[in-house]
Coordinates of C-alpha atoms and ligand atoms in Angstrom, one line a residue:
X1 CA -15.5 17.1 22.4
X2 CA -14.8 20.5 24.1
X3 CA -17.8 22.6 22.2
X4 CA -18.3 25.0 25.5
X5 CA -22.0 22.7 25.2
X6 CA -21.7 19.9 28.0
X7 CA -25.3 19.2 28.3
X8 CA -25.7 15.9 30.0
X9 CA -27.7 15.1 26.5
X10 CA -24.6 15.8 24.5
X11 CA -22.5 13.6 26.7
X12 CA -24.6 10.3 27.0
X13 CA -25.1 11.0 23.1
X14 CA -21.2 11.4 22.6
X15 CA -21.1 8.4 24.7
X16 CA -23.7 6.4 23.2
X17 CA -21.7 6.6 19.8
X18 CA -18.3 5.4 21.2
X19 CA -20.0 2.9 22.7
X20 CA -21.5 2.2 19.3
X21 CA -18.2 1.9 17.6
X22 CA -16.3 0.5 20.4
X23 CA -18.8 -2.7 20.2
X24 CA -18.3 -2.5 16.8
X25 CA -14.3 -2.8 16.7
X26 CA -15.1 -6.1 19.4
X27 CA -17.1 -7.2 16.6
X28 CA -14.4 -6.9 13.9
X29 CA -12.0 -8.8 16.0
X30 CA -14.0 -11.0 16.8
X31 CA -14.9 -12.0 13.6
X32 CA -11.6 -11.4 11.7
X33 CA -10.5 -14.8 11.9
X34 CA -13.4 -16.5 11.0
X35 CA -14.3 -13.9 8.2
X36 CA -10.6 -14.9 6.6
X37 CA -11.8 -18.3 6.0
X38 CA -15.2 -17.9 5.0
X39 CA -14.2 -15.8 2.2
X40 CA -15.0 -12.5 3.4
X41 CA -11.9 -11.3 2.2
X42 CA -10.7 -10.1 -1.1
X43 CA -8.0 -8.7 -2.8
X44 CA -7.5 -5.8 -5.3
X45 CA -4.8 -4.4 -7.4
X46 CA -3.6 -1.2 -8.0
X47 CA -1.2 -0.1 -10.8
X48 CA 2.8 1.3 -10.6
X49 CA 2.7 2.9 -13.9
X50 CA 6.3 3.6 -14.6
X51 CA 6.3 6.9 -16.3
X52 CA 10.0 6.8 -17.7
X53 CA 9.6 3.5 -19.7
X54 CA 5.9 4.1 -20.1
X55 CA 4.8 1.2 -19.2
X56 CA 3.3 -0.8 -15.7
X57 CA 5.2 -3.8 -14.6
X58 CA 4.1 -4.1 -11.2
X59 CA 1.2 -3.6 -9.1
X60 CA 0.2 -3.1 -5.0
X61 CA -2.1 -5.4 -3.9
X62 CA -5.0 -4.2 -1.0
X63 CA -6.9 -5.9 1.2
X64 CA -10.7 -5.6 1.0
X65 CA -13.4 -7.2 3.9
X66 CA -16.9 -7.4 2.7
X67 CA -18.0 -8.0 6.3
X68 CA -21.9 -10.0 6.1
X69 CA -23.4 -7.3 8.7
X70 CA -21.2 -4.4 8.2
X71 CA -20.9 -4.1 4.6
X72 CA -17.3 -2.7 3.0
X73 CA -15.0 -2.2 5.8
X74 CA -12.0 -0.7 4.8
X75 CA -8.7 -1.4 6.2
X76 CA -8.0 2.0 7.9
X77 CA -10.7 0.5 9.8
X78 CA -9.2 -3.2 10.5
X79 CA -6.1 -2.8 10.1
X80 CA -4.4 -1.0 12.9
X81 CA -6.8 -3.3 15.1
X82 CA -5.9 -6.6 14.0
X83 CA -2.4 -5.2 14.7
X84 CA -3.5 -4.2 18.2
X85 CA -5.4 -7.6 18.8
X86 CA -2.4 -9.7 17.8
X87 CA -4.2 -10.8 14.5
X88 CA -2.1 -9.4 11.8
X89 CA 0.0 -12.3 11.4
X90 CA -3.6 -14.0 9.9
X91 CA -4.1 -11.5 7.5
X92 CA -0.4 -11.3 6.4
X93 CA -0.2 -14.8 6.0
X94 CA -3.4 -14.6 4.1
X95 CA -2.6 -12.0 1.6
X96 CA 1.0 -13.5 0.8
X97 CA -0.5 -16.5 -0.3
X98 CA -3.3 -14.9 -2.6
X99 CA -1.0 -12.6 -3.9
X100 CA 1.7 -14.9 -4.5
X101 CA -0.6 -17.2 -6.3
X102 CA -2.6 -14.3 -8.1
X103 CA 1.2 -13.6 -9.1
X104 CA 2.1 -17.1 -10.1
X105 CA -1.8 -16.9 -12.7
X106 CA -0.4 -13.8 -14.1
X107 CA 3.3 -15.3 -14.8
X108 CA 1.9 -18.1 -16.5
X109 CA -0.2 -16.0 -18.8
X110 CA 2.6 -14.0 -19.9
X111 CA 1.8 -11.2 -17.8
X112 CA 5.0 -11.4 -15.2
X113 CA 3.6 -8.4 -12.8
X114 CA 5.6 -8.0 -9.9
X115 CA 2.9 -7.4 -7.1
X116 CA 3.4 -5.8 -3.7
X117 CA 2.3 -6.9 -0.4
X118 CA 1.9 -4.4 2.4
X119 CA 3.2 -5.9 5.7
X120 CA 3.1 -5.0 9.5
X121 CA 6.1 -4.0 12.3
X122 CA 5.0 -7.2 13.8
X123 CA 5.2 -9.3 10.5
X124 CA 9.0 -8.5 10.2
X125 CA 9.5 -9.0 13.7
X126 CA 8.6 -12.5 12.8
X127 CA 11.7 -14.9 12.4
X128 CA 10.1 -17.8 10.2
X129 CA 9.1 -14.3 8.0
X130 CA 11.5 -14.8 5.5
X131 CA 11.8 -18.7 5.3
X132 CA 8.0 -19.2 5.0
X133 CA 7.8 -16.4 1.9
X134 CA 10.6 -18.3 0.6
X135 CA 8.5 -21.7 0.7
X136 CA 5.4 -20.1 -0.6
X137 CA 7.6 -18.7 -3.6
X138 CA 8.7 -22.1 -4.2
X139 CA 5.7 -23.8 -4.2
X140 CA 4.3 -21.8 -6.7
X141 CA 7.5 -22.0 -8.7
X142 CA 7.8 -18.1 -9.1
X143 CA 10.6 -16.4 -8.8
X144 CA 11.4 -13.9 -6.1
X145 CA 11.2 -11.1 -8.6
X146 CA 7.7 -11.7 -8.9
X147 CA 7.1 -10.1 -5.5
X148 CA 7.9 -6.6 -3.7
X149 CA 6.8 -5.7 0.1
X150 CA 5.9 -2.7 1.4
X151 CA 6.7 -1.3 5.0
X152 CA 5.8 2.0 6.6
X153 CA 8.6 4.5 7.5
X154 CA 6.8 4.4 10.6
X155 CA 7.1 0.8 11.4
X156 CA 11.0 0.5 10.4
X157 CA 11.2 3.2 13.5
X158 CA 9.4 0.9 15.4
X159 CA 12.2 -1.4 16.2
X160 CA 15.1 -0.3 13.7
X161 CA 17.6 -3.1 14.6
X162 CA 15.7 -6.2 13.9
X163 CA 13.9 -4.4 11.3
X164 CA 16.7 -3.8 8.9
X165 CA 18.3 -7.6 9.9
X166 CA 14.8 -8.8 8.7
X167 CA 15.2 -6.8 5.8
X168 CA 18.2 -7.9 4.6
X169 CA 17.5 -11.6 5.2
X170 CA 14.2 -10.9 2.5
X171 CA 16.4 -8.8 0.2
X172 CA 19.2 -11.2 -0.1
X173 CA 16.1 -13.5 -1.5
X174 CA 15.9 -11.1 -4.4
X175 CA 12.7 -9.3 -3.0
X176 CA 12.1 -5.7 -3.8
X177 CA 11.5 -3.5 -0.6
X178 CA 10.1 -0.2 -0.5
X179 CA 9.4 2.4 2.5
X180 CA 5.8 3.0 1.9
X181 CA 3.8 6.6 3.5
X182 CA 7.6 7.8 3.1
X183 CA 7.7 11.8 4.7
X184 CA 5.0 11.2 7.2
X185 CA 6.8 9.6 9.5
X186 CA 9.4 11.3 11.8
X187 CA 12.7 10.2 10.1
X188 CA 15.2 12.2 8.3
X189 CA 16.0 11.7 4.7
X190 CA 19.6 10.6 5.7
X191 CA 18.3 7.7 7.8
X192 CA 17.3 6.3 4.7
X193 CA 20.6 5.2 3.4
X194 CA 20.2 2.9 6.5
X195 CA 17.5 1.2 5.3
X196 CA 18.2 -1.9 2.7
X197 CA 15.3 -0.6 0.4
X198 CA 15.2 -0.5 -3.2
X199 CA 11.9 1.9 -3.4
X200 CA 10.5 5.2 -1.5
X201 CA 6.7 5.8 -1.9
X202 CA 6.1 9.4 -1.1
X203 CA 3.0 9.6 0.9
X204 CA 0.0 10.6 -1.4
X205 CA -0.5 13.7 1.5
X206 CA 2.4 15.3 -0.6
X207 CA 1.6 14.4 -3.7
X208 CA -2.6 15.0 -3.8
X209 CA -1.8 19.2 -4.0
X210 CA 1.2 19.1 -5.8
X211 CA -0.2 21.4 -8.5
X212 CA -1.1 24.2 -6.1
X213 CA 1.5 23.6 -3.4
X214 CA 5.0 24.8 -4.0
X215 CA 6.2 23.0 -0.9
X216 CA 4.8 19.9 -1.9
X217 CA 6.4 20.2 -5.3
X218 CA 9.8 21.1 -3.1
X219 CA 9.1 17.9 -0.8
X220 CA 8.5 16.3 -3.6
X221 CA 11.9 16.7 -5.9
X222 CA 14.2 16.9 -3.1
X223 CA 13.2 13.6 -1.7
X224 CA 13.3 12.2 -5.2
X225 CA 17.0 13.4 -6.0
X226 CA 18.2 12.5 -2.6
X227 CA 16.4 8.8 -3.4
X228 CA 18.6 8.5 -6.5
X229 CA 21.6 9.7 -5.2
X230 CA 21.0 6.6 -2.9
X231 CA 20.4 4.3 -5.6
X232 CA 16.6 3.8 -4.8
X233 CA 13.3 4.4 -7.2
X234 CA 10.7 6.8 -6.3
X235 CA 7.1 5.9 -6.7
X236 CA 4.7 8.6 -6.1
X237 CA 1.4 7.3 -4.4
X238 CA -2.1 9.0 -4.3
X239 CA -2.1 11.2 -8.1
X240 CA -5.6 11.7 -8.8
X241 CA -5.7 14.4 -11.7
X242 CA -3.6 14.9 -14.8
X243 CA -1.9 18.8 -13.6
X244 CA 0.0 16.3 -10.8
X245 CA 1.3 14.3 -13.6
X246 CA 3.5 17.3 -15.0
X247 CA 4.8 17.9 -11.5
X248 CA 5.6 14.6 -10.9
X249 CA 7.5 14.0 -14.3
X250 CA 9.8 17.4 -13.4
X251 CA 10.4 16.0 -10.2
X252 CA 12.0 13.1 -12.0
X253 CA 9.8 10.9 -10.2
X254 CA 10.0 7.0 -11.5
X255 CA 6.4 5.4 -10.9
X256 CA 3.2 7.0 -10.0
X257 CA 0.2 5.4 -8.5
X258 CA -3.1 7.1 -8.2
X259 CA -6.9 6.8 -9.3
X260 CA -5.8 9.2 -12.5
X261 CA -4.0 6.1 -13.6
X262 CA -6.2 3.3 -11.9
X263 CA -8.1 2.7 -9.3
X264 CA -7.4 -0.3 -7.6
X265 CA -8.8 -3.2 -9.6
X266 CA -10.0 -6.7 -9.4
X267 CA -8.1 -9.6 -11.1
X268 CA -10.2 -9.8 -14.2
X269 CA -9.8 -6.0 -14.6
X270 CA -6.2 -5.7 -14.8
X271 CA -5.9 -7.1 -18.6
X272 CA -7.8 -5.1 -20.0
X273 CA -6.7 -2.0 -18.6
X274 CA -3.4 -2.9 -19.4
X275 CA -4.1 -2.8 -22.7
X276 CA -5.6 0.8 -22.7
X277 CA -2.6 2.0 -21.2
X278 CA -0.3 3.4 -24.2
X279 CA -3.4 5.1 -25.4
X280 CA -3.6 6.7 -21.7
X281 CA 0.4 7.3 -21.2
X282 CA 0.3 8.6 -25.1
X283 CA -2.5 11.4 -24.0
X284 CA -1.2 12.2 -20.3
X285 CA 2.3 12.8 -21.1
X286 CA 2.2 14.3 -24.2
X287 CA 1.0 17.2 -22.5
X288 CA 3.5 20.1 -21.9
X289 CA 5.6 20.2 -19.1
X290 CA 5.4 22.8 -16.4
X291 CA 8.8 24.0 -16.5
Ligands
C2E301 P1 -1.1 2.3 1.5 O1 -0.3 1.0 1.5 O2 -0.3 3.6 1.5 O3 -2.0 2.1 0.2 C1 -2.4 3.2 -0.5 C2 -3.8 3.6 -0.2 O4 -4.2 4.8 -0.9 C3 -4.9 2.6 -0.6 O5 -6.0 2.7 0.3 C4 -5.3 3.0 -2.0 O6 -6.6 2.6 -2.4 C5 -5.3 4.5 -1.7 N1 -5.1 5.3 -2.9 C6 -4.4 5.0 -4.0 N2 -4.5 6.0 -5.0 C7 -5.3 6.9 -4.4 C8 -5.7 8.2 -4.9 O7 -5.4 8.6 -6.0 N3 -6.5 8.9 -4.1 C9 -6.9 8.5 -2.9 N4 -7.7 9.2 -2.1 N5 -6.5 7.3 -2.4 C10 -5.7 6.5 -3.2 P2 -6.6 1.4 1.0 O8 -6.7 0.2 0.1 O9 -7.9 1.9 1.7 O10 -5.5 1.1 2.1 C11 -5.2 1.9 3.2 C12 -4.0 1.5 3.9 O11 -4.3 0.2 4.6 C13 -2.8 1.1 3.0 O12 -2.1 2.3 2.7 C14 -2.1 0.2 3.9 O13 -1.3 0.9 4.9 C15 -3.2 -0.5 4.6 N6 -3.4 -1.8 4.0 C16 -4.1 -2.2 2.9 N7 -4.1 -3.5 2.6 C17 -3.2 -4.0 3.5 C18 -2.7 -5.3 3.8 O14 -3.0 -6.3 3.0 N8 -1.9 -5.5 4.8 C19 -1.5 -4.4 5.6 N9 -0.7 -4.7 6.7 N10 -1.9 -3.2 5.4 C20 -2.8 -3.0 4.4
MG302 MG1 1.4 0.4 0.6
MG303 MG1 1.4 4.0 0.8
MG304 MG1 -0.6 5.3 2.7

């Protein structure tokens, strides 16, 4: 706000505007709830594409709010405040069960993806956490296999202790955990032989440059090796251009996500992209690598 400029115009406008989206944030909360029920809600998937097998056996699913006055919020926008309003849980809740059952469609057409869910500090603070994913498995009749979840680095920091006890309880299910955003939180690389993960997902602010940016690339394969020395897979998250790909492959990197291999997609989408996807690993990776 500090332009050297503090006209009294410039300050009722600045305030005017965070009034504006203050009002509006009451409004998502407010409506959050309601808006889960009514169908507001949607969710899309985006593909892992494993670059060593060549193939995509797993997916993240996203949460997407087409909100009646508002228009496409996206989560950056809801997320952090249905955290901060105590209304996380709801959405949790609600994407477990779409994505479990989205899962359980898929398995029954021969198309076993396992999909991810992205879940809160709050979420795995939750005791019943692992009993009610359990159930929901169950009901569905899939196995555990058929589902990963995804926490922040930052969140595991949050409250490390229950955290990891949470963790464990979900991995002895036979869930696959991964550290999401991994590198932009404050952690060393060493804490991660802490955490009971079976995946890192280096944040896509490491991996978006990677062509032009020798630290990236650095960031980039020494977090990898470290990963496997561990025993863990690396995904990379955020690729948008073929030059990354190259990178990516020296690093030794095991999955990459990324609108150069997908955007995320609806339900009826996947299929068919799947089936272009030999024709787009054949083209991508047959190009030379950069070492
Ligand atoms: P995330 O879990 O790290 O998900 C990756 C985000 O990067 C997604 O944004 C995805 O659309 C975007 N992305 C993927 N590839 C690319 C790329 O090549 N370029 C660019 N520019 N972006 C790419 P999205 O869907 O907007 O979600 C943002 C964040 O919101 C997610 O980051 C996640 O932290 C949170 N989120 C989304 N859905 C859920 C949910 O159901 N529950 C919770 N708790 N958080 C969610
Ligand atoms: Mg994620
Ligand atoms: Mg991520
Ligand atoms: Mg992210």
């Amino acid at each position: 706000l500090d332009n050297g400029r503090h006209t009294p115009d410039s300050v009722a406008f600045y305030q005017q505007g965070q009034d504006e989206s203050h009002q509006r944030e009451l409004t998502l909360i407010r409506d959050l709830p309601n808006a889960l029920q009514s169908g507001q809600f949607y969710a899309v998937y985006q593909p892992k594409v494993d670059i060593k097998l060549k193939q995509c056996r797993s997916a993240e699913a996203l949460i997407r709010w087409q909100h009646p006055e508002f228009g496409f919020v996206p989560p950056d926008q809801f997320i952090k405040l249905a955290e901060h309003s105590g209304n996380i849980g709801l959405i949790s809740n609600w994407m477990l069960e779409k994505v479990i059952s989205q899962a359980a469609i898929w398995w029954r057409e021969s198309m076993p993806l396992q999909l991810a869910v992205n879940l809160s500090v709050s979420d795995l603070l939750n005791p019943l956490l692992a009993d009610q994913i359990s159930l929901l498995l169950k009901q569905h009749q899939l196995p555990a296999a058929a589902l990963a979840l995804e926490v922040t680095e930052s969140a595991v920091m949050e409250d490390t202790a229950s955290v990891i006890a949470q963790l464990q309880r979900l991995r002895s299910l036979g869930i696959t955990l991964s550290i999401d955003d991994f590198g932009t939180g404050q952690s060393s690389l060493a804490y991660l032989k802490q955490l009971p993960v079976h995946e890192v997902k280096i944040d896509r602010a490491f991996v978006k440059d990677i062509e032009h940016n020798a630290n990236d690339a650095l960031i980039v394969s020494a977090t990898t090796q470290l990963a496997h020395s561990l025993g863990l897979t690396v995904t990379a998250e955020g690729l948008e251009n073929q030059a990354g790909l190259a990178y990516l492959v020296d690093c030794g990197c095991d999955k990459v996500q990324g609108y150069f291999f997908a955007r995320p997609l609806k339900p009826e989408q996947f299929e068919p992209w799947l089936q272009q996807l030999p024709q787009q690993l054949a083209e991508s990776l047959s190009i030379q690598s950069v070492k």
